[in-house]
Amino acid sequence: MTPGSRRIAEVYDQVIGRNPGETEFHQAVSEVFDSLHRVLAKHPEYVDASILERICEPERQIIFRVPWTDDTGTVHINRGFRVQYNSALGPYKGGLRFHPTVLLGTVKFLGFEQVFKNALTGLPIGGGKGGSDFDPKGRSEGEIMRFCQSFMTEAYRHIGDRVDVPAGDIGVGRREIGFLFGQYKRITNRYESGALTGKGITWGGSLVRTEATGYGTVYFTEHMLHTRGRSLDGATVLVSGSGNVALYAIEKVHQLGGTVVGASDSGGSVYDPDGIDVDLLREIKEVQRERISSYAEQRGSAEYIPNRQVWAVAEKTSVDVALPCATQNELDEDGAKLLTKAGVAAVAEGANMPTTPEAIRLLREADVLFGPGKAANAGGVATSALEMQQNATRDSWTFDHTEQRLEEIMESIHARCAATAEEYGTAGDYVSGANIAGFIQVADAMIAQGVI
Ligand code: NDP
Ligand code: 2IT
């Protein structure tokens, strides 16, 4: 065993010991560490500077009480989090997730991933993540607003356009960013646009930010397919989820000539052999705020499959591409088996860590192209960084210009992952390419900035 590999094993044991029970966080660290053996053999300076130990420990972790009153006058107490993970490359940057399953370990896994993802964008952003175990489902507009205001009444102390810039994630979209921004402005008495991204277009937001994660994932997929002389044109595609990332992934697949025949939410899936009507789905999810079962009720060609993940659709049709765009660990070995049996050629992660390590192994054995989230879904945070640029220069760019920047960034992330994988002897493996390229960029900046 090389000294680097020995250090990987030691630090991983420390991570487990110091962060008990945080299984998703352990999984995220393990996936990155698995890629680093050859890097540490080539660069002993990272071992000498204790980069592994430092990169796993967030710079700051903030946990706070979020009290709020519902429409009946009942008081609720939720827990708020902001994990400021790494600022070597820029201010902390990353989304807020509001979902009842959110624990500190969830935010830490997401923050850890974000550090490397943000590095891959090539833009000057560090990594962070936050959120709350608040469940927005079934809550009125007034309840959501009061919750967001209470969250920001503590969070404002810790954020700022040069400090830490939150954005959306599961359960946090433009409506919530609006309430959060309003409270930040009110408390600080500053119109500091760059303190949050994902804002509305008339008050400091960027065109294309809403679409960026889903669109970017599809661009990344197209680049992967091109390496094998294939494309999305004519492809049959499954997308899990029906939120922000899923909706715009579906839209872009259709623009590129593919057909998305399946989508889902946490209650079940729909199979629509005619192709998902994205305008109808958007109306149901964003205006009616209804479940995906309503889609099947309103669309004659669609069938609802209750309590099944979207991968079940692979029992009914052949599948060329699968895009998990809902949540972590949603594509497991069983799902991967269904997909490979249906002939899948490429899987790209629109969500963060949606594919289990066993499923990734299985897809790799079947020679399926696999785009890991930190590369494939980086278009969202990259466009957030473009929003920060526009805010800093008090400018606003056109849709076409911004989309072109997004396309260039995704092309460059794809090229960088491919070249890095090749350099380290793992050609075609985008997981190792993304992990190594992101790690080296952050590690070099940390060494240059000294032991802090
Ligand atoms: P949304 O809240 O808009 O949508 C989430 C979707 O995933 C919904 O369809 C939801 O179904 C489903 N979902 C959430 N939790 C679960 C669960 N536990 N089991 C099954 N389905 C679930 O979130 P986003 O689209 O913004 O985020 C989706 C994923 O993409 C997340 O992993 C997020 O971290 C990642 N991501 C988001 C970015 C962004 O810019 N928004 C950027 C990069 C990554 P239901 O409504 O039933 O809960
Ligand atoms: O996981 C992610 O990259 C996001 N939720 C987007 C973060 C951002 O700051 O735009």
PDB file of C-alpha atoms and ligand atoms in Angstrom, residues 97 99 110 117 137 168-171 209 213 241-245 264-267 285 291 325-327 350-352 377, ligand 1:
ATOM      1  CA  ARG A  97     -33.071  22.354   0.909  1.00  0.00           C
ATOM      2  CA  HIS A  99     -37.496  18.730   3.239  1.00  0.00           C
ATOM      3  CA  LEU A 110     -24.435  18.082  -0.178  1.00  0.00           C
ATOM      4  CA  LYS A 117     -18.761  20.679  -8.322  1.00  0.00           C
ATOM      5  CA  LYS A 137     -46.000  20.203   1.437  1.00  0.00           C
ATOM      6  CA  GLY A 168     -32.562  26.898  -4.180  1.00  0.00           C
ATOM      7  CA  ASP A 169     -32.610  23.110  -3.933  1.00  0.00           C
ATOM      8  CA  ILE A 170     -35.404  20.627  -3.076  1.00  0.00           C
ATOM      9  CA  GLY A 171     -38.387  22.558  -1.711  1.00  0.00           C
ATOM     10  CA  ARG A 209     -31.036  30.143 -14.021  1.00  0.00           C
ATOM     11  CA  THR A 213     -29.585  22.586 -14.025  1.00  0.00           C
ATOM     12  CA  GLY A 241     -38.733  13.603 -10.360  1.00  0.00           C
ATOM     13  CA  SER A 242     -40.938  16.387 -11.664  1.00  0.00           C
ATOM     14  CA  GLY A 243     -39.437  19.393  -9.915  1.00  0.00           C
ATOM     15  CA  ASN A 244     -37.190  22.147 -11.195  1.00  0.00           C
ATOM     16  CA  VAL A 245     -34.348  19.969 -12.482  1.00  0.00           C
ATOM     17  CA  SER A 264     -42.240  10.721 -11.255  1.00  0.00           C
ATOM     18  CA  ASP A 265     -42.665  12.193  -7.797  1.00  0.00           C
ATOM     19  CA  SER A 266     -42.340  10.607  -4.378  1.00  0.00           C
ATOM     20  CA  GLY A 267     -45.779   8.987  -4.744  1.00  0.00           C
ATOM     21  CA  LYS A 285     -46.476  21.027 -10.502  1.00  0.00           C
ATOM     22  CA  ARG A 291     -49.158  15.440  -7.574  1.00  0.00           C
ATOM     23  CA  CYS A 325     -33.326  14.224 -11.181  1.00  0.00           C
ATOM     24  CA  ALA A 326     -35.127  13.781  -7.834  1.00  0.00           C
ATOM     25  CA  THR A 327     -33.043  12.897  -4.787  1.00  0.00           C
ATOM     26  CA  GLY A 350     -29.347  15.737 -12.501  1.00  0.00           C
ATOM     27  CA  ALA A 351     -29.818  15.188  -8.768  1.00  0.00           C
ATOM     28  CA  ASN A 352     -27.047  15.042  -6.171  1.00  0.00           C
ATOM     29  CA  ASN A 377     -25.684  19.005 -12.722  1.00  0.00           C
TER      30      ASN A 377
HETATM   31  P1  NDP B   1     -37.699  20.210  -6.445  1.00  0.00           P
HETATM   32  O1  NDP B   1     -38.128  20.403  -5.048  1.00  0.00           O
HETATM   33  O2  NDP B   1     -38.068  21.206  -7.460  1.00  0.00           O
HETATM   34  O3  NDP B   1     -38.156  18.785  -6.987  1.00  0.00           O
HETATM   35  C1  NDP B   1     -37.797  17.622  -6.308  1.00  0.00           C
HETATM   36  C2  NDP B   1     -38.430  16.434  -7.031  1.00  0.00           C
HETATM   37  O4  NDP B   1     -37.871  15.249  -6.488  1.00  0.00           O
HETATM   38  C3  NDP B   1     -39.927  16.342  -6.832  1.00  0.00           C
HETATM   39  O5  NDP B   1     -40.503  15.720  -7.932  1.00  0.00           O
HETATM   40  C4  NDP B   1     -40.018  15.466  -5.585  1.00  0.00           C
HETATM   41  O6  NDP B   1     -41.255  14.754  -5.461  1.00  0.00           O
HETATM   42  C5  NDP B   1     -38.892  14.496  -5.826  1.00  0.00           C
HETATM   43  N1  NDP B   1     -38.375  14.034  -4.531  1.00  0.00           N
HETATM   44  C6  NDP B   1     -37.829  14.790  -3.550  1.00  0.00           C
HETATM   45  N2  NDP B   1     -37.506  14.041  -2.491  1.00  0.00           N
HETATM   46  C7  NDP B   1     -37.857  12.784  -2.829  1.00  0.00           C
HETATM   47  C8  NDP B   1     -37.766  11.544  -2.153  1.00  0.00           C
HETATM   48  N3  NDP B   1     -37.256  11.470  -0.915  1.00  0.00           N
HETATM   49  N4  NDP B   1     -38.217  10.437  -2.810  1.00  0.00           N
HETATM   50  C9  NDP B   1     -38.731  10.519  -4.058  1.00  0.00           C
HETATM   51  N5  NDP B   1     -38.843  11.671  -4.732  1.00  0.00           N
HETATM   52  C10 NDP B   1     -38.411  12.779  -4.132  1.00  0.00           C
HETATM   53  O7  NDP B   1     -36.089  20.062  -6.350  1.00  0.00           O
HETATM   54  P2  NDP B   1     -35.012  20.252  -7.509  1.00  0.00           P
HETATM   55  O8  NDP B   1     -35.551  19.811  -8.809  1.00  0.00           O
HETATM   56  O9  NDP B   1     -34.433  21.601  -7.375  1.00  0.00           O
HETATM   57  O10 NDP B   1     -33.865  19.233  -7.024  1.00  0.00           O
HETATM   58  C11 NDP B   1     -33.842  17.873  -7.445  1.00  0.00           C
HETATM   59  C12 NDP B   1     -32.428  17.313  -7.246  1.00  0.00           C
HETATM   60  O11 NDP B   1     -31.501  18.070  -8.020  1.00  0.00           O
HETATM   61  C13 NDP B   1     -31.889  17.345  -5.819  1.00  0.00           C
HETATM   62  O12 NDP B   1     -31.041  16.232  -5.633  1.00  0.00           O
HETATM   63  C14 NDP B   1     -31.059  18.606  -5.806  1.00  0.00           C
HETATM   64  O13 NDP B   1     -30.085  18.572  -4.798  1.00  0.00           O
HETATM   65  C15 NDP B   1     -30.447  18.547  -7.187  1.00  0.00           C
HETATM   66  N6  NDP B   1     -29.946  19.792  -7.749  1.00  0.00           N
HETATM   67  C16 NDP B   1     -30.738  20.892  -7.840  1.00  0.00           C
HETATM   68  C17 NDP B   1     -30.253  22.041  -8.417  1.00  0.00           C
HETATM   69  C18 NDP B   1     -31.107  23.237  -8.638  1.00  0.00           C
HETATM   70  O14 NDP B   1     -30.625  24.180  -9.253  1.00  0.00           O
HETATM   71  N7  NDP B   1     -32.353  23.274  -8.179  1.00  0.00           N
HETATM   72  C19 NDP B   1     -28.847  22.136  -8.872  1.00  0.00           C
HETATM   73  C20 NDP B   1     -28.135  20.885  -8.818  1.00  0.00           C
HETATM   74  C21 NDP B   1     -28.673  19.779  -8.256  1.00  0.00           C
HETATM   75  P3  NDP B   1     -42.330  15.226  -4.356  1.00  0.00           P
HETATM   76  O15 NDP B   1     -42.886  16.492  -4.880  1.00  0.00           O
HETATM   77  O16 NDP B   1     -43.272  14.103  -4.281  1.00  0.00           O
HETATM   78  O17 NDP B   1     -41.541  15.416  -3.079  1.00  0.00           O
END
